[in-house]
Amino acid sequence: MEALRFQVVGEAFKKKPLDVKAPSGRPCEYFGRKVFNREKMYKYLPKDVYEQMIDVMDNGARLDRHMADHVAAGMMQWAKEQGVTHYTHWFQPLTEGTAEKHDSFIEHDGKGGMIEEFSGKLLVQQEPDASSFPSGGIRSTFEARGYSAWDPTSPVFIIDDTLCIPTVFISYSGEALDYKAPLLRALKAVNVAATEVCHYFDPEVKKVTSNLGWEQEYFLVDEGLYAARPDLLLTGRTLMGHDSAKNQQMDDHYFGAIPERVAAFMRDLEIQALELGIPCKTRHNEVAPNQFELAPVFEDTNLAVDHNMKKVARKHGFRVLLHEKPFAGINGSGKHNNWSLSTDNGTLLHAPGKSPVQNLRFATFIVETLMGVYKHNGLLKASIMSATNAHRLGANEAPPAIVSSFLGKQLTEMLDHIEKADKDDIFSMDGKQGMKMDIPEIPELLIDNTDRNRTSPFAFTGNRFEFRAVGSEANCASAMIALNAAVAEALFDFKKRVDQRIPEFAKKYEGTGHSGVFHAIIDVLREDIRTCKPIRFDGNGYSDEWVKEAERRGLDVEKSCPVIFERYLDPESIQMFESLGVMNRKELEARNEVKWETYTKKIQIEARVLGDISMNHIIPVATKYQSQLLKNVGNMAAVFPMDTADKLSARNKKLIEEIAERTSAIEKMVEELVEARKKANVIEDEHQKAIAYHDSVEPKFDDIRYEIDKLELIVDDALWPLPKYRELLFIR
């Protein structure tokens, strides 16, 4: 076993970077080469079909089956020219991953031969087995029928020899069994709500789009070392391992020179991503050793979620770790979601500072976003919580498990000014030239005029909010469903109250040339600024004082993952999702069943792996080393006088005793861990079982780990069975 460890470590250091060759031309020339985008549609579809497809994509027009036949024919022609032989409906079940079943284009020709065929029927709909995916009880094992349906707003793309068709996944009875279906509904809701509010300021706005730019942090580990760590292989994180003498304390990895092997991997990854239409913009070393980041520029939220694919690195001799906390004692990884709203003629969260009307619109969308986040702060936390992300939140490199929003000095002062200024003096009208607000001009607001706050889960960072608490392993859709739905609800409510007050203010200012509309908007804004003030926090989110203050403000401070999931079933959450048509109660209850079951299984697997490694790897090796020490002590006694032998063997005797104490403690704690699992496993209710695993099973991990990590420091390095942190984190 020890020979294997040193062999894989040695091989890891000998790895050479692969020679990565980019396609001919500049990146902008091969961007989207493997995507059936608008350019390809224009080339391969009849003109009338192309125009109908654009109407479907841009305006939500209905797609009829006859048109689907023409689209399928064009797709197939393009795909065959690219060497494609198969197609698949590519969907996102409730597993946090993606699913696909590949079918070839070939069909019987009725004459004993074969033809290649791809019809609109095959493009639009398929029937995967719905019983084999998590459904939270919506589908029984014997009820297998489910449907995947093409999402025309998300471009079809090619991976290897397969045409991948992004789809939604629903049950036979119509409930969503995936992330995409409710995401599309949430995006539709925020589009309708935001467009209606935009019409107060610009009647020409036709559409509002939710934008997302995600920043993916990840670790790279040499594949050989990964294979030699059962805990990494089976759980995605190290369940044991003493700190390396050097980790991130020198701050020399962050933004440092990218190692050659890693740079080759990044180039390969970016080439593939660009060909798939993923606009990769940034790559760099992150804070922790062997931690890196990839960030594309903004996309439509729907597209960005489709592009959230795990990176393929095996041909470079790496394994990518997307677990939020794969190594103890150093920074974990997140997937920062930069979220914004834009219209067909501009960004809603961008304040030019020259047009008072646009400034008022900017303030409106900032405040109503805060209203949504405030009202549903517990739900937003539930949307990003998981068994894995719970290790990262609040761990001094990520936001705490309390949702708050950092705005910065100038934006805070602007909102305070609107709240406190006299309503009759807030603005004055100057003929027909528009509204002049009694608010300082703020053209520089979006030019990084304030410091960042890395402890804020939902920070305003210029022309967007950065939802920093999303986990690196998460599907962005979960957070984006909750956020867009919350903002949509806030905007619908805002418009309802403004419309109710317009007649009052129109009458009050009749004949003055003032608009009742803007008076009503400012009146409601003042009310909402006061209401959502508890969500605004610019201080240190890590402090104990903030936890107490957040609780006083009425924010959700719960830390237990299974309990946090309950926020999905709060009456206000159910009412919001149902009123917007995003998800119904049955779908929400089913998703929570899946969340609780998934949490339990992850902790259960970790507990079993920890017990196995402890009893079958660590204790035997420690005992073997103990036997060597005992033999040494015996040999000393046989050679030297007793006083001399005792003196020379003192250290070894101390180690023998320590090994005995620590292995005994490990055995006892593993037995207790097994018993705690057994008690939790007999609980039938998934909610209560998850709570039992959180309260009674997981807390035992750290105590077992402590004893193992101490043994790692004293057992002969040549015997230790697992690659150590100093080897895992510093492979070049």
Tab-separated table of N, CA, C and O in Angstrom, residues 130 137-139 143 145-147 170-177 584 586-587:
chain	number	residue	atom	x	y	z
A	130	ALA	N	-39.376	8.034	-16.103
A	130	ALA	CA	-39.487	9.008	-15.007
A	130	ALA	C	-39.357	8.377	-13.632
A	130	ALA	O	-39.136	9.077	-12.646
A	137	GLY	N	-41.765	11.304	-4.617
A	137	GLY	CA	-43.051	10.647	-4.450
A	137	GLY	C	-44.071	10.965	-5.514
A	137	GLY	O	-45.170	10.400	-5.510
A	138	ILE	N	-43.749	11.883	-6.440
A	138	ILE	CA	-44.698	12.190	-7.517
A	138	ILE	C	-44.915	10.963	-8.400
A	138	ILE	O	-46.028	10.691	-8.844
A	139	ARG	N	-43.831	10.212	-8.646
A	139	ARG	CA	-43.939	9.006	-9.462
A	139	ARG	C	-43.523	7.798	-8.643
A	139	ARG	O	-42.488	7.809	-7.983
A	143	GLU	N	-44.629	3.460	-11.994
A	143	GLU	CA	-45.160	4.483	-12.898
A	143	GLU	C	-43.991	5.116	-13.644
A	143	GLU	O	-43.352	6.033	-13.161
A	145	ARG	N	-43.762	6.457	-16.895
A	145	ARG	CA	-43.839	7.401	-17.995
A	145	ARG	C	-43.512	8.835	-17.560
A	145	ARG	O	-43.982	9.312	-16.539
A	146	GLY	N	-42.673	9.484	-18.355
A	146	GLY	CA	-42.356	10.895	-18.190
A	146	GLY	C	-41.960	11.454	-19.548
A	146	GLY	O	-41.691	10.697	-20.485
A	147	TYR	N	-41.928	12.767	-19.680
A	147	TYR	CA	-41.667	13.367	-20.981
A	147	TYR	C	-40.564	14.411	-20.888
A	147	TYR	O	-40.497	15.196	-19.932
A	170	ILE	N	-40.823	16.525	-17.484
A	170	ILE	CA	-42.048	16.554	-16.685
A	170	ILE	C	-42.597	15.145	-16.530
A	170	ILE	O	-42.288	14.246	-17.318
A	171	SER	N	-43.427	14.959	-15.508
A	171	SER	CA	-44.038	13.660	-15.268
A	171	SER	C	-45.242	13.459	-16.183
A	171	SER	O	-45.723	14.399	-16.826
A	172	TYR	N	-45.739	12.238	-16.213
A	172	TYR	CA	-46.919	11.908	-17.011
A	172	TYR	C	-48.119	12.751	-16.581
A	172	TYR	O	-48.970	13.108	-17.396
A	173	SER	N	-48.153	13.109	-15.279
A	173	SER	CA	-49.265	13.908	-14.760
A	173	SER	C	-48.994	15.405	-14.806
A	173	SER	O	-49.778	16.196	-14.287
A	174	GLY	N	-47.854	15.809	-15.423
A	174	GLY	CA	-47.622	17.223	-15.706
A	174	GLY	C	-46.722	17.972	-14.755
A	174	GLY	O	-46.372	19.126	-15.010
A	175	GLU	N	-46.321	17.361	-13.626
A	175	GLU	CA	-45.456	18.079	-12.688
A	175	GLU	C	-44.014	18.133	-13.198
A	175	GLU	O	-43.529	17.187	-13.820
A	176	ALA	N	-43.343	19.235	-12.901
A	176	ALA	CA	-41.944	19.385	-13.302
A	176	ALA	C	-41.066	18.467	-12.460
A	176	ALA	O	-41.166	18.439	-11.233
A	177	LEU	N	-40.205	17.713	-13.135
A	177	LEU	CA	-39.262	16.824	-12.458
A	177	LEU	C	-37.823	17.286	-12.665
A	177	LEU	O	-36.887	16.516	-12.495
A	584	ASN	N	-46.294	24.359	-8.105
A	584	ASN	CA	-47.437	24.217	-7.206
A	584	ASN	C	-47.005	23.509	-5.922
A	584	ASN	O	-45.855	23.061	-5.796
A	586	LYS	N	-47.684	20.617	-4.710
A	586	LYS	CA	-47.253	19.230	-4.893
A	586	LYS	C	-45.809	19.171	-5.375
A	586	LYS	O	-45.013	18.345	-4.903
A	587	GLU	N	-45.454	20.026	-6.317
A	587	GLU	CA	-44.086	20.052	-6.828
A	587	GLU	C	-43.104	20.492	-5.749
A	587	GLU	O	-41.998	19.946	-5.636
